[in-house]
PDB file of C-alpha atoms and ligand atoms in Angstrom:
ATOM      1  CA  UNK A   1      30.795  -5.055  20.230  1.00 45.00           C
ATOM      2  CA  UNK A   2      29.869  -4.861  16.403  1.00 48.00           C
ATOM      3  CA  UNK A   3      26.568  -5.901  15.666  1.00 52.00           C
ATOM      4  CA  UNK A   4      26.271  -9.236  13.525  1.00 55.00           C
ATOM      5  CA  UNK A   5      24.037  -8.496  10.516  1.00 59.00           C
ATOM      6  CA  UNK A   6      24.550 -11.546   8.495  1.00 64.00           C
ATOM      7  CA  UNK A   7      21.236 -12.926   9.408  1.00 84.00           C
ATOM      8  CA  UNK A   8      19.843  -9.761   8.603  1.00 93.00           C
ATOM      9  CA  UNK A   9      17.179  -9.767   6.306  1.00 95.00           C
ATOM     10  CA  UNK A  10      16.225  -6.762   3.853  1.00 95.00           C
ATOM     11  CA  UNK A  11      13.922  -5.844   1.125  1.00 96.00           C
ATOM     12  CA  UNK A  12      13.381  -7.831  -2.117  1.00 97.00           C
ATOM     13  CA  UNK A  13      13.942  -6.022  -5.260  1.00 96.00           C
ATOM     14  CA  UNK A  14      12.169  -8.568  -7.212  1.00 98.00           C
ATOM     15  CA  UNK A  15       8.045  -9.516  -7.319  1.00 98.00           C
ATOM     16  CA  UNK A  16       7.531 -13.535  -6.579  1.00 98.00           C
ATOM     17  CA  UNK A  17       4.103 -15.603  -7.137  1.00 98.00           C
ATOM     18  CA  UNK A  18       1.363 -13.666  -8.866  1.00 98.00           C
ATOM     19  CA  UNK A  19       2.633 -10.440  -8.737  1.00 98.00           C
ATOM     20  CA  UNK A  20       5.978 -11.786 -10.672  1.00 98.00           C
ATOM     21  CA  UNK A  21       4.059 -13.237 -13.581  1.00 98.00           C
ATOM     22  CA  UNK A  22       1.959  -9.883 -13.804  1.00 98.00           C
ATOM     23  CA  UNK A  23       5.475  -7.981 -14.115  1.00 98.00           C
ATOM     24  CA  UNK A  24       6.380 -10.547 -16.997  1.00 98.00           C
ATOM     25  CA  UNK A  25       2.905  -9.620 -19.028  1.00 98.00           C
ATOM     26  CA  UNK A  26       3.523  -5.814 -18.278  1.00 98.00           C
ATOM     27  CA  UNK A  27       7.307  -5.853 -19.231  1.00 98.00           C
ATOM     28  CA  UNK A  28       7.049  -4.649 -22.670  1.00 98.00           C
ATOM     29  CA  UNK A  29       7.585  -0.864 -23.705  1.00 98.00           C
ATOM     30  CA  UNK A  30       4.393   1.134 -23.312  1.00 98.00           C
ATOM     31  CA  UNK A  31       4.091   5.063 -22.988  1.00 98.00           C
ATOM     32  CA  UNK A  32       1.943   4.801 -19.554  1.00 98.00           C
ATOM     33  CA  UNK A  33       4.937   3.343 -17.494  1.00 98.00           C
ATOM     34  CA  UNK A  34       4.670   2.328 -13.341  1.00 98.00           C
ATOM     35  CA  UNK A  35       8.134   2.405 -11.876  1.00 98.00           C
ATOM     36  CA  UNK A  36       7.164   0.484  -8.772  1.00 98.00           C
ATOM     37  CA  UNK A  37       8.930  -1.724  -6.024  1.00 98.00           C
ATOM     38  CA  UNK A  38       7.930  -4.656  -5.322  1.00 98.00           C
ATOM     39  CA  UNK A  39       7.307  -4.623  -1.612  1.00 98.00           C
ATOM     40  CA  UNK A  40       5.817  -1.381  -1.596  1.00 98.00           C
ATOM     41  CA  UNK A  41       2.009  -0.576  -0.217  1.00 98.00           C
ATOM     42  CA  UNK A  42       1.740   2.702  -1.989  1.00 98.00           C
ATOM     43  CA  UNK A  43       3.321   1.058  -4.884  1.00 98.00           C
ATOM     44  CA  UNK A  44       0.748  -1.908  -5.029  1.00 99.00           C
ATOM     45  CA  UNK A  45      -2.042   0.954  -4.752  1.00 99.00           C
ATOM     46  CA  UNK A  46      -1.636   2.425  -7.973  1.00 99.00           C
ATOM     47  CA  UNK A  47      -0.953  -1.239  -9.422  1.00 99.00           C
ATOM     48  CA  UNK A  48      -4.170  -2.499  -8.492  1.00 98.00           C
ATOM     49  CA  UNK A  49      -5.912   0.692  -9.660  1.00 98.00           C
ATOM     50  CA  UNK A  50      -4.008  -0.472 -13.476  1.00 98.00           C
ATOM     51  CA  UNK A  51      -5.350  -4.308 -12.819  1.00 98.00           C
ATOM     52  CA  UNK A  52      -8.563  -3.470 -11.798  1.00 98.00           C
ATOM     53  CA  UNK A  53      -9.668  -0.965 -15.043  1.00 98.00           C
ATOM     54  CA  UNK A  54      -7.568  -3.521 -17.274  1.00 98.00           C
ATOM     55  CA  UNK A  55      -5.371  -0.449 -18.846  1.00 98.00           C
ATOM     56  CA  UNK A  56      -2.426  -1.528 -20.963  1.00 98.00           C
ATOM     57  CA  UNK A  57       0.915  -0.221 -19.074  1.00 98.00           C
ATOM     58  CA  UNK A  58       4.831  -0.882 -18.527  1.00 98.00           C
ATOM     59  CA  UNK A  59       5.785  -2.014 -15.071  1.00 98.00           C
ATOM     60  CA  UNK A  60       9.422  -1.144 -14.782  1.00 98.00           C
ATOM     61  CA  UNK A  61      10.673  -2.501 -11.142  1.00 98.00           C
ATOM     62  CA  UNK A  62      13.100   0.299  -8.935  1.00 98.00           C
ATOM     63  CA  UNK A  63      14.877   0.265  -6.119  1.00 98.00           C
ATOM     64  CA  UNK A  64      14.103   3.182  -4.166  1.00 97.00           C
ATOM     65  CA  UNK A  65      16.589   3.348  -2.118  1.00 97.00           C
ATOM     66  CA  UNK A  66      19.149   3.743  -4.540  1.00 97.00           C
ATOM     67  CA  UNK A  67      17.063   6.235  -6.428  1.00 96.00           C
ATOM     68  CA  UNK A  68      18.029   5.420 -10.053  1.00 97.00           C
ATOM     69  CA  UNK A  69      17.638   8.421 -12.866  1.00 97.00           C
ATOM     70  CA  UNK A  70      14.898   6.791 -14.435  1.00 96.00           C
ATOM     71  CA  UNK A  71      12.663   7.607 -10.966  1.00 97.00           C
ATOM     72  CA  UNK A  72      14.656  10.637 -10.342  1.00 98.00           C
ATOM     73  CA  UNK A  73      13.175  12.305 -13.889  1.00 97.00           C
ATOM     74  CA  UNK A  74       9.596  11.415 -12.731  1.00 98.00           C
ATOM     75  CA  UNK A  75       9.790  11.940  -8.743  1.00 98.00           C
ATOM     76  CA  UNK A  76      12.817  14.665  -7.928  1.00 97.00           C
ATOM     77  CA  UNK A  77      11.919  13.192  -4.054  1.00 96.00           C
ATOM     78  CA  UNK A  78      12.961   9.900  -5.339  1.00 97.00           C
ATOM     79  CA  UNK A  79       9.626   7.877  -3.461  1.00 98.00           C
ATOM     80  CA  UNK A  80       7.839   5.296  -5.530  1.00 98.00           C
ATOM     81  CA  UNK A  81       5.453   5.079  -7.013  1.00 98.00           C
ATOM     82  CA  UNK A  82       6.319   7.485  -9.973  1.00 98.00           C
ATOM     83  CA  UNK A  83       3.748   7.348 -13.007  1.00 98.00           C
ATOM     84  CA  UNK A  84       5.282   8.850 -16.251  1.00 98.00           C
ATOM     85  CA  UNK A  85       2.501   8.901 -19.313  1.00 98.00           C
ATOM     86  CA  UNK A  86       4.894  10.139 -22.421  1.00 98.00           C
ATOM     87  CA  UNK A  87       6.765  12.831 -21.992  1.00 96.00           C
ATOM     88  CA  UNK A  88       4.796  13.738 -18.267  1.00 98.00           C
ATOM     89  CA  UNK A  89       4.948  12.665 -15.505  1.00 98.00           C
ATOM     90  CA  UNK A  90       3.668  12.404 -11.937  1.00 98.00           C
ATOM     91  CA  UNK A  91       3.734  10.878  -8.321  1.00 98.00           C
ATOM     92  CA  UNK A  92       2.388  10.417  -4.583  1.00 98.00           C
ATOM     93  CA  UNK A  93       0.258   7.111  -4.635  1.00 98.00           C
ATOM     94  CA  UNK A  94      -3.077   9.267  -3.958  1.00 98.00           C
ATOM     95  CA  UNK A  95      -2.970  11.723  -6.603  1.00 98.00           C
ATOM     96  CA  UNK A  96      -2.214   8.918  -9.423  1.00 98.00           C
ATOM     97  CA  UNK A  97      -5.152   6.915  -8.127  1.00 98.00           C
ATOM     98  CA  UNK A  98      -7.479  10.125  -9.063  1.00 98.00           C
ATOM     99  CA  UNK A  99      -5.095  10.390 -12.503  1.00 98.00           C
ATOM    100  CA  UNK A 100      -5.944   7.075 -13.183  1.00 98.00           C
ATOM    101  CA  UNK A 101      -9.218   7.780 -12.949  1.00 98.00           C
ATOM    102  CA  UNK A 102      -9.689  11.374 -14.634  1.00 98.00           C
ATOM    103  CA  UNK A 103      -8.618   9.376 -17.755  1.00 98.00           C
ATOM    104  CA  UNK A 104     -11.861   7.774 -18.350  1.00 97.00           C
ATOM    105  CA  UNK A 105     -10.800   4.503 -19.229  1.00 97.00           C
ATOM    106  CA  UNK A 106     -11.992   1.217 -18.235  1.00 97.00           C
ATOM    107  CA  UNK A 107     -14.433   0.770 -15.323  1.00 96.00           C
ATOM    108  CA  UNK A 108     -14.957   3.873 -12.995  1.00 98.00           C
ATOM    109  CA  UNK A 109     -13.412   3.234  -9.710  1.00 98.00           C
ATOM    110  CA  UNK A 110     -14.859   6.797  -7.866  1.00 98.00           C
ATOM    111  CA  UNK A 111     -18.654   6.412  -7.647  1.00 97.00           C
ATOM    112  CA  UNK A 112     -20.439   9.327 -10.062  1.00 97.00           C
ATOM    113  CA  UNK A 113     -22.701  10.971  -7.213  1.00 97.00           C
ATOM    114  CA  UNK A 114     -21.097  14.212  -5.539  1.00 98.00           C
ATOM    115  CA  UNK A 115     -21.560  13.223  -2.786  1.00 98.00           C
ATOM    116  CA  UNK A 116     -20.486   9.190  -2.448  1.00 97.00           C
ATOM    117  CA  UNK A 117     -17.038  10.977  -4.015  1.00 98.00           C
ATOM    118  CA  UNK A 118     -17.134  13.149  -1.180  1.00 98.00           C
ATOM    119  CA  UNK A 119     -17.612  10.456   1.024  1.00 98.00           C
ATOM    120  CA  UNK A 120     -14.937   7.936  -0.780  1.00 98.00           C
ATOM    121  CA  UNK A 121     -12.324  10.849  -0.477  1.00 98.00           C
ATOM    122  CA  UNK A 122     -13.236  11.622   2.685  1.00 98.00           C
ATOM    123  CA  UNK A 123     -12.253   8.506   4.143  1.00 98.00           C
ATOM    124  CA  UNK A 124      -9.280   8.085   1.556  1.00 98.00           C
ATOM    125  CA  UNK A 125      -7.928  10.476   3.461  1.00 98.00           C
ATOM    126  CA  UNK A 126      -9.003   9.102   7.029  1.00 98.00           C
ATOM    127  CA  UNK A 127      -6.670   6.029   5.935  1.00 98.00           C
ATOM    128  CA  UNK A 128      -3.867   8.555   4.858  1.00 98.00           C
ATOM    129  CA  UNK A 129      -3.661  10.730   7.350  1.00 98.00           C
ATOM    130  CA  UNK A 130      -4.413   7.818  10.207  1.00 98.00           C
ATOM    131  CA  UNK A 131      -4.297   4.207   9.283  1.00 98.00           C
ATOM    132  CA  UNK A 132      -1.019   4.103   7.437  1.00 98.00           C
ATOM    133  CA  UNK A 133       0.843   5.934   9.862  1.00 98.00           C
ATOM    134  CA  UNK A 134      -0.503   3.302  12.450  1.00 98.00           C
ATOM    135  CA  UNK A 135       0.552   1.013  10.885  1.00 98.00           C
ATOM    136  CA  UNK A 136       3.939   2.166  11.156  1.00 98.00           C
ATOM    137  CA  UNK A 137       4.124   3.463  14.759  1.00 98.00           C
ATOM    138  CA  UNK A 138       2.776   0.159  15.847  1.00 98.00           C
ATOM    139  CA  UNK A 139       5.299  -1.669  13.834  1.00 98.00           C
ATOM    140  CA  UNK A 140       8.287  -0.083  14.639  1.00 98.00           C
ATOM    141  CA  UNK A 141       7.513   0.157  18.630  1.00 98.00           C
ATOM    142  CA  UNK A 142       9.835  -2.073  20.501  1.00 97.00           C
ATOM    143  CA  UNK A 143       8.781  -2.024  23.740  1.00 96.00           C
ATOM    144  CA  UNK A 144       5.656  -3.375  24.738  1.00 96.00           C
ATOM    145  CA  UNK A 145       4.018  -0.589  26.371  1.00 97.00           C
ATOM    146  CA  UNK A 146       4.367   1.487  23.400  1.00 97.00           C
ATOM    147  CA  UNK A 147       3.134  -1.694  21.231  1.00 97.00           C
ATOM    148  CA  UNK A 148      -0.203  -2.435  23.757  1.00 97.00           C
ATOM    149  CA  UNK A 149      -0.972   1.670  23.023  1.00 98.00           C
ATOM    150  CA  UNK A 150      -0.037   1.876  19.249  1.00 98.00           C
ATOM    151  CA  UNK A 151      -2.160  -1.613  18.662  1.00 98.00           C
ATOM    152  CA  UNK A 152      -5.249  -0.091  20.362  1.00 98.00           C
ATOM    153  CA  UNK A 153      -4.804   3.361  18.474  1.00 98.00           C
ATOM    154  CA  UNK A 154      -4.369   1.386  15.153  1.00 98.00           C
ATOM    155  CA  UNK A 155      -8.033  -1.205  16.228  1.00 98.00           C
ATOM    156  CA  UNK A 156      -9.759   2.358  16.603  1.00 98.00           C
ATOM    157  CA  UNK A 157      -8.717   3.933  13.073  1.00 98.00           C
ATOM    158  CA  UNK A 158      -9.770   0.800  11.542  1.00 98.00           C
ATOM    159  CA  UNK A 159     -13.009   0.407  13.125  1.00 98.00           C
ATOM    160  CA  UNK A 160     -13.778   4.255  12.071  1.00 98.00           C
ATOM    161  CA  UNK A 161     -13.678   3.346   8.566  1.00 98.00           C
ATOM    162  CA  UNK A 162     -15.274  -0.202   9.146  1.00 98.00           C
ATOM    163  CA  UNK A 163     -18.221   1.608  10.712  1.00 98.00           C
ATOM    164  CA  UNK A 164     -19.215   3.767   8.181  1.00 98.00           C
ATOM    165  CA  UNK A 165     -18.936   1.084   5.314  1.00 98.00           C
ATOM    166  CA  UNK A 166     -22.479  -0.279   3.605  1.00 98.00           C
ATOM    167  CA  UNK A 167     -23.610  -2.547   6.412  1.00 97.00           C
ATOM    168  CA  UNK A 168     -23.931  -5.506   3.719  1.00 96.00           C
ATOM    169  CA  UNK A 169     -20.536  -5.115   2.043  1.00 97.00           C
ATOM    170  CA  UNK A 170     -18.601  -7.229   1.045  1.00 98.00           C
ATOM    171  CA  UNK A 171     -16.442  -3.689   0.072  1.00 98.00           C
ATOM    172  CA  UNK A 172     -16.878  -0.096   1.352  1.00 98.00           C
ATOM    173  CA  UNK A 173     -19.514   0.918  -0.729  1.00 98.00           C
ATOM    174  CA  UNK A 174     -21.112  -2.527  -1.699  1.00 98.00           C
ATOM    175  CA  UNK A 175     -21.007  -5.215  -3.827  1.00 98.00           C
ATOM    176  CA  UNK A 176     -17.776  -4.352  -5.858  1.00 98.00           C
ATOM    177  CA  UNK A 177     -13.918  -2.452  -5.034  1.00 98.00           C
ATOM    178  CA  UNK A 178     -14.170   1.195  -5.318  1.00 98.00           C
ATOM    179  CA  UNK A 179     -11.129   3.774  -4.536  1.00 98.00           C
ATOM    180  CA  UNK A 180     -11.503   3.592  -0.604  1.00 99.00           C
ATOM    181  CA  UNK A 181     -10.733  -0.613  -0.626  1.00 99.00           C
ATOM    182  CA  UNK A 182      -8.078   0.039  -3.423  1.00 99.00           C
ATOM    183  CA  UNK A 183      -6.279   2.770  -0.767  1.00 98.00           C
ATOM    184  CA  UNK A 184      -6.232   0.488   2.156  1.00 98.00           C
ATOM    185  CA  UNK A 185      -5.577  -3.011   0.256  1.00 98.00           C
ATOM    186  CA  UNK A 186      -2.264  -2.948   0.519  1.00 98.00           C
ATOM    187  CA  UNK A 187      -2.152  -2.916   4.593  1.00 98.00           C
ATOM    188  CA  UNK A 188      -4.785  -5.465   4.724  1.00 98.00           C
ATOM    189  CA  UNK A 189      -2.366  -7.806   3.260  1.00 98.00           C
ATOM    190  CA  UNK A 190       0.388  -6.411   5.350  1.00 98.00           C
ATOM    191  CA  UNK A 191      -1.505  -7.359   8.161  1.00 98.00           C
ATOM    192  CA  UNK A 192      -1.525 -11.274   7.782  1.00 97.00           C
ATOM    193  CA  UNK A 193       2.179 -11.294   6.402  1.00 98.00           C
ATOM    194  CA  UNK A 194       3.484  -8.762   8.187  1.00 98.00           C
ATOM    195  CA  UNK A 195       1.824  -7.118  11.677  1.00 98.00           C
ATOM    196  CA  UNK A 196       0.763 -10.623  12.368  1.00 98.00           C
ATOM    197  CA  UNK A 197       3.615 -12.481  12.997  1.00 98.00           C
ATOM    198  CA  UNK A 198       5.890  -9.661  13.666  1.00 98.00           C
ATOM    199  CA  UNK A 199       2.943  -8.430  16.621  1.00 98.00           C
ATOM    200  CA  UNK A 200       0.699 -10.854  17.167  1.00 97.00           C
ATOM    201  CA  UNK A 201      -1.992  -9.246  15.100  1.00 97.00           C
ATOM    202  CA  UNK A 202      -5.124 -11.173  15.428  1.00 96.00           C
ATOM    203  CA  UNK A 203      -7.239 -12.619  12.952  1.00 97.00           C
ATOM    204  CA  UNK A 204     -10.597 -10.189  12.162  1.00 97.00           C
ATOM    205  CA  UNK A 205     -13.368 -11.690  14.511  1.00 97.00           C
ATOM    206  CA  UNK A 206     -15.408 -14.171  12.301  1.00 97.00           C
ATOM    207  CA  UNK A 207     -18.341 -13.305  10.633  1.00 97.00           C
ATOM    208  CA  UNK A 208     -17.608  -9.770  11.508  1.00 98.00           C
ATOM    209  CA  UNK A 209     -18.067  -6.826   8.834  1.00 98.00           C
ATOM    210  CA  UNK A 210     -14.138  -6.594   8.898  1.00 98.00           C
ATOM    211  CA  UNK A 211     -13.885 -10.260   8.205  1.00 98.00           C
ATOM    212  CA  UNK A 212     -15.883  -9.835   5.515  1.00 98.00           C
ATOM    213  CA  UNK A 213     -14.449  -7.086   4.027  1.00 98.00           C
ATOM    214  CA  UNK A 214     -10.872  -8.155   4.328  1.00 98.00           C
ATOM    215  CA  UNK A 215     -11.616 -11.599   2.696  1.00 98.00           C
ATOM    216  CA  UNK A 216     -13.201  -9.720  -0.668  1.00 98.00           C
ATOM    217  CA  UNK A 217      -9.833  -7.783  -0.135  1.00 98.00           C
ATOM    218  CA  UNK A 218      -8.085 -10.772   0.117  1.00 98.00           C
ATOM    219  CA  UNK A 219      -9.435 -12.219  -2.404  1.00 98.00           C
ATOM    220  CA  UNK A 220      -9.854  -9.757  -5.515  1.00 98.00           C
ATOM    221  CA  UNK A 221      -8.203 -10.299  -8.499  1.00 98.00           C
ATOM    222  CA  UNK A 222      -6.514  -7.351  -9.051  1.00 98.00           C
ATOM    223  CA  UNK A 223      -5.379  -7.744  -5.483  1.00 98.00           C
ATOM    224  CA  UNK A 224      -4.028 -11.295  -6.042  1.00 98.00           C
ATOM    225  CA  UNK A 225      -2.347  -9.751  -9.131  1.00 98.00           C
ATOM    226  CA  UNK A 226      -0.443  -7.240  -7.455  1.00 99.00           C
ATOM    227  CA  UNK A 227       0.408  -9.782  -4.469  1.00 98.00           C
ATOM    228  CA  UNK A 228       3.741 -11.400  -4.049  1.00 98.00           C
ATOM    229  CA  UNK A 229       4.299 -14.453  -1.795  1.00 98.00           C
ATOM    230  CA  UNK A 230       3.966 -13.886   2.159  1.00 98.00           C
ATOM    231  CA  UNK A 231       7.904 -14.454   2.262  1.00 97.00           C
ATOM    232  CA  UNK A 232       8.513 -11.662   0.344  1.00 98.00           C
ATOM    233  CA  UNK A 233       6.474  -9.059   2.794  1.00 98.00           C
ATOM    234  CA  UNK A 234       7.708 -10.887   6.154  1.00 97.00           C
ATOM    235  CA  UNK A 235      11.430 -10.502   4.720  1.00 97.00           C
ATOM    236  CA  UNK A 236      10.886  -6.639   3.503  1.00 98.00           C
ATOM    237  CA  UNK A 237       9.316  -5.382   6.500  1.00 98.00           C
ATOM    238  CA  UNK A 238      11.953  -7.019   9.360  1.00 97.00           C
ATOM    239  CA  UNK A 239      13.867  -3.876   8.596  1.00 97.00           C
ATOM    240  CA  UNK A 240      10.440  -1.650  10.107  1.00 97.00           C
ATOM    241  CA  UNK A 241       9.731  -4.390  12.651  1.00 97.00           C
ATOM    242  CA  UNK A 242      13.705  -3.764  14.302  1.00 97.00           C
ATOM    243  CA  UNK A 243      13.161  -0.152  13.867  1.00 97.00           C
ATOM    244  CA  UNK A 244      16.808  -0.512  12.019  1.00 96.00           C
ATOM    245  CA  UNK A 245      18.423   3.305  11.821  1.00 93.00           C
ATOM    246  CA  UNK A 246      17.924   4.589   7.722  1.00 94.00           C
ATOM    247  CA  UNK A 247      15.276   2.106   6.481  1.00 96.00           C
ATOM    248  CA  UNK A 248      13.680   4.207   4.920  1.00 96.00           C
ATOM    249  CA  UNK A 249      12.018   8.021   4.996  1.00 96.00           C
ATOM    250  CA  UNK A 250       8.612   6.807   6.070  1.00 96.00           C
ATOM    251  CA  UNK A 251      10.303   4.884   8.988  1.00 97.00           C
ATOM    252  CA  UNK A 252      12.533   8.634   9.879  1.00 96.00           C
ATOM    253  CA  UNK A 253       9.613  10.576   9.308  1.00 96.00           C
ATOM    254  CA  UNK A 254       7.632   8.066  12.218  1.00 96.00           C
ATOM    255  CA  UNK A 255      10.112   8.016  14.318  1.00 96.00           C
ATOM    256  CA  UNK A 256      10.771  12.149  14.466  1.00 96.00           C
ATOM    257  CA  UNK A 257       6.793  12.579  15.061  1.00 94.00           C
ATOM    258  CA  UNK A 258       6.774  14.218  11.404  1.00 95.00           C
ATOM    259  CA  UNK A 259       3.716  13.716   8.494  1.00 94.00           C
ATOM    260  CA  UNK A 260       5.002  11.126   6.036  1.00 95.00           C
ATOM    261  CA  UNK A 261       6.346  11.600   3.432  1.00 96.00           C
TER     262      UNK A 261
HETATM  263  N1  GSH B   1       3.260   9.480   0.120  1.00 68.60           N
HETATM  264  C1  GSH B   1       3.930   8.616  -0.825  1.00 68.60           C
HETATM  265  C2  GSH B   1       4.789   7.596  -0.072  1.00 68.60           C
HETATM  266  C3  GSH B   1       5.658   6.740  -0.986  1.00 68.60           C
HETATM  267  C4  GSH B   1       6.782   6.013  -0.216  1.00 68.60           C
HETATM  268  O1  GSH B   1       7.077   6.325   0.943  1.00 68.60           O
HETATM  269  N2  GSH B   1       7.432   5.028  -0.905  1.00 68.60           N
HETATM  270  C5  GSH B   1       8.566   4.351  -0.321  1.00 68.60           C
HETATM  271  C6  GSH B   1       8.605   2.858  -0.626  1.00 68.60           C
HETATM  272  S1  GSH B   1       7.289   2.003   0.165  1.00 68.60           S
HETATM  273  C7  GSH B   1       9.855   4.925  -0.915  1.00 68.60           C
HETATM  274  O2  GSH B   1       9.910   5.220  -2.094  1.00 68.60           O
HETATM  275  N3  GSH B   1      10.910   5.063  -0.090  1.00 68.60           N
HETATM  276  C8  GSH B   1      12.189   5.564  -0.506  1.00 68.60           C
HETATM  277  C9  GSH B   1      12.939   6.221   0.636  1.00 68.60           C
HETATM  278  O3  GSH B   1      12.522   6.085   1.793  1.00 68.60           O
HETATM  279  O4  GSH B   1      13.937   6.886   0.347  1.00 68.60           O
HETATM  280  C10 GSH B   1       2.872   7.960  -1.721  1.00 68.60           C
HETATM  281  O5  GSH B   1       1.710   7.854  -1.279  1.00 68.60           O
HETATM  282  O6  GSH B   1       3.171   7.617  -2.873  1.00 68.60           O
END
């Protein structure tokens, strides 16, 4: 029997709330452009990176499934986000964070002690390597023995990172965001709109130093910039929470045990 898909729903290829109006003040022509998709966490990364040094730019929304030119020129892979500063240009969410930052402009996001950089890349790359593709095994499991294991795996790779934050917080390193709570921001709001009603995710214990941190997460202002409305994540992400065949390369790459992409 042919499945019905008219109830289906998919992802949004336009910001709402905050994160709309922010695409209206960054629509004019600049030579630092951010071709970006709405829904996207690695996307929202490099956004809230712009918001949070306050550095003039173009956001210029794509689809990325369709791959348009535009993206194409910048990212021959055809993943957003793609970064192109006049004629150059550049991609993968991580590396345009420290771009971002070699450029010396507005406030400095990667603490200056060798070490504490050490330390902030360090666990950048605990939350590459572990919590994001967590995220996505535990999303896309659909049966509930896989879910109960993928849920505990994903607890543990958060409480890694929680454990070696500063004890008083409210971010990783203390009082304000650095690059570690600007690489895991965007799952921290896909956990509310997305792995909570789609898995039952639970609310962070309060008074906890997760609740903590995830409420200065929550509420940031470059954050809240760069955030549409819940609707917008809970729609985008049914298509990861079915497991539907050809979302999307991440969802492939999870489901064939590969690295993402
Ligand atoms: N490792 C990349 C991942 C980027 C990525 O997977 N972006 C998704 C959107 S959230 C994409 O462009 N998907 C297009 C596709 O799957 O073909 C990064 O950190 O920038």
């Amino acid at each position: 029997m042919a499945t019905d898909n008219s109830t289906k729903k998919t992802y949004h290829k336009k910001a709402t709330g905050k994160a709309l109006e922010t695409v209206e003040k960054h629509s004019s022509d600049h030579e630092l452009k951010l071709f970006g998709s709405c829904f996207c966490p690695f996307v929202q990364r490099v956004w809230i990176y712009l918001e949070l040094k306050q550095l003039d730019y173009q956001y210029i929304e794509v689809d990325p499934y369709e791959k348009p030119r535009q993206l194409l020129e910048v990212n021959p892979r055809g993943l957003v986000p793609a970064l192109r500063h006049g004629d150059w240009g550049c991609y993968e969410s991580t590396v345009l964070m420290e771009y971002l930052e070699d450029l010396q402009k507005g406030e400095a996001l990667l603490p200056s002690d060798p070490k504490l950089r050490a330390h902030s890349r360090l666990w950048s790359d605990h939350i590459n390597r572990n919590i994001v593709p967590g995220f996505y095994r535990y999303l896309q499991a659909q049966d509930e023995n896989s879910q109960i294991e993928y849920a505990e795996e994903f607890k543990e790779q958060i409480s890694k990172l929680v454990d070696v934050a500063d004890d008083s917080g409210p971010f990783f390193l203390g009082e304000k965001p650095t690059f570690v709570d600007v690489q895991m921001a965007p799952w921290v709001i896909r956990l509310r709109t997305v792995l909570q009603p789609y898995r039952g995710w639970p609310e962070p214990e309060k008074g906890s130093r997760w609740a903590k941190w995830v409420e200065a997460i929550e509420q940031n202002h470059a954050v809240r910039a760069t955030t549409s409305t819940d609707t917008l994540y809970n729609q985008s992400y049914e298509r990861y929470a079915e497991n539907r065949p050809n979302t999307s390369q991440v969802q492939q790459a999870i489901n064939s045990g590969r690295g993402l992409p």
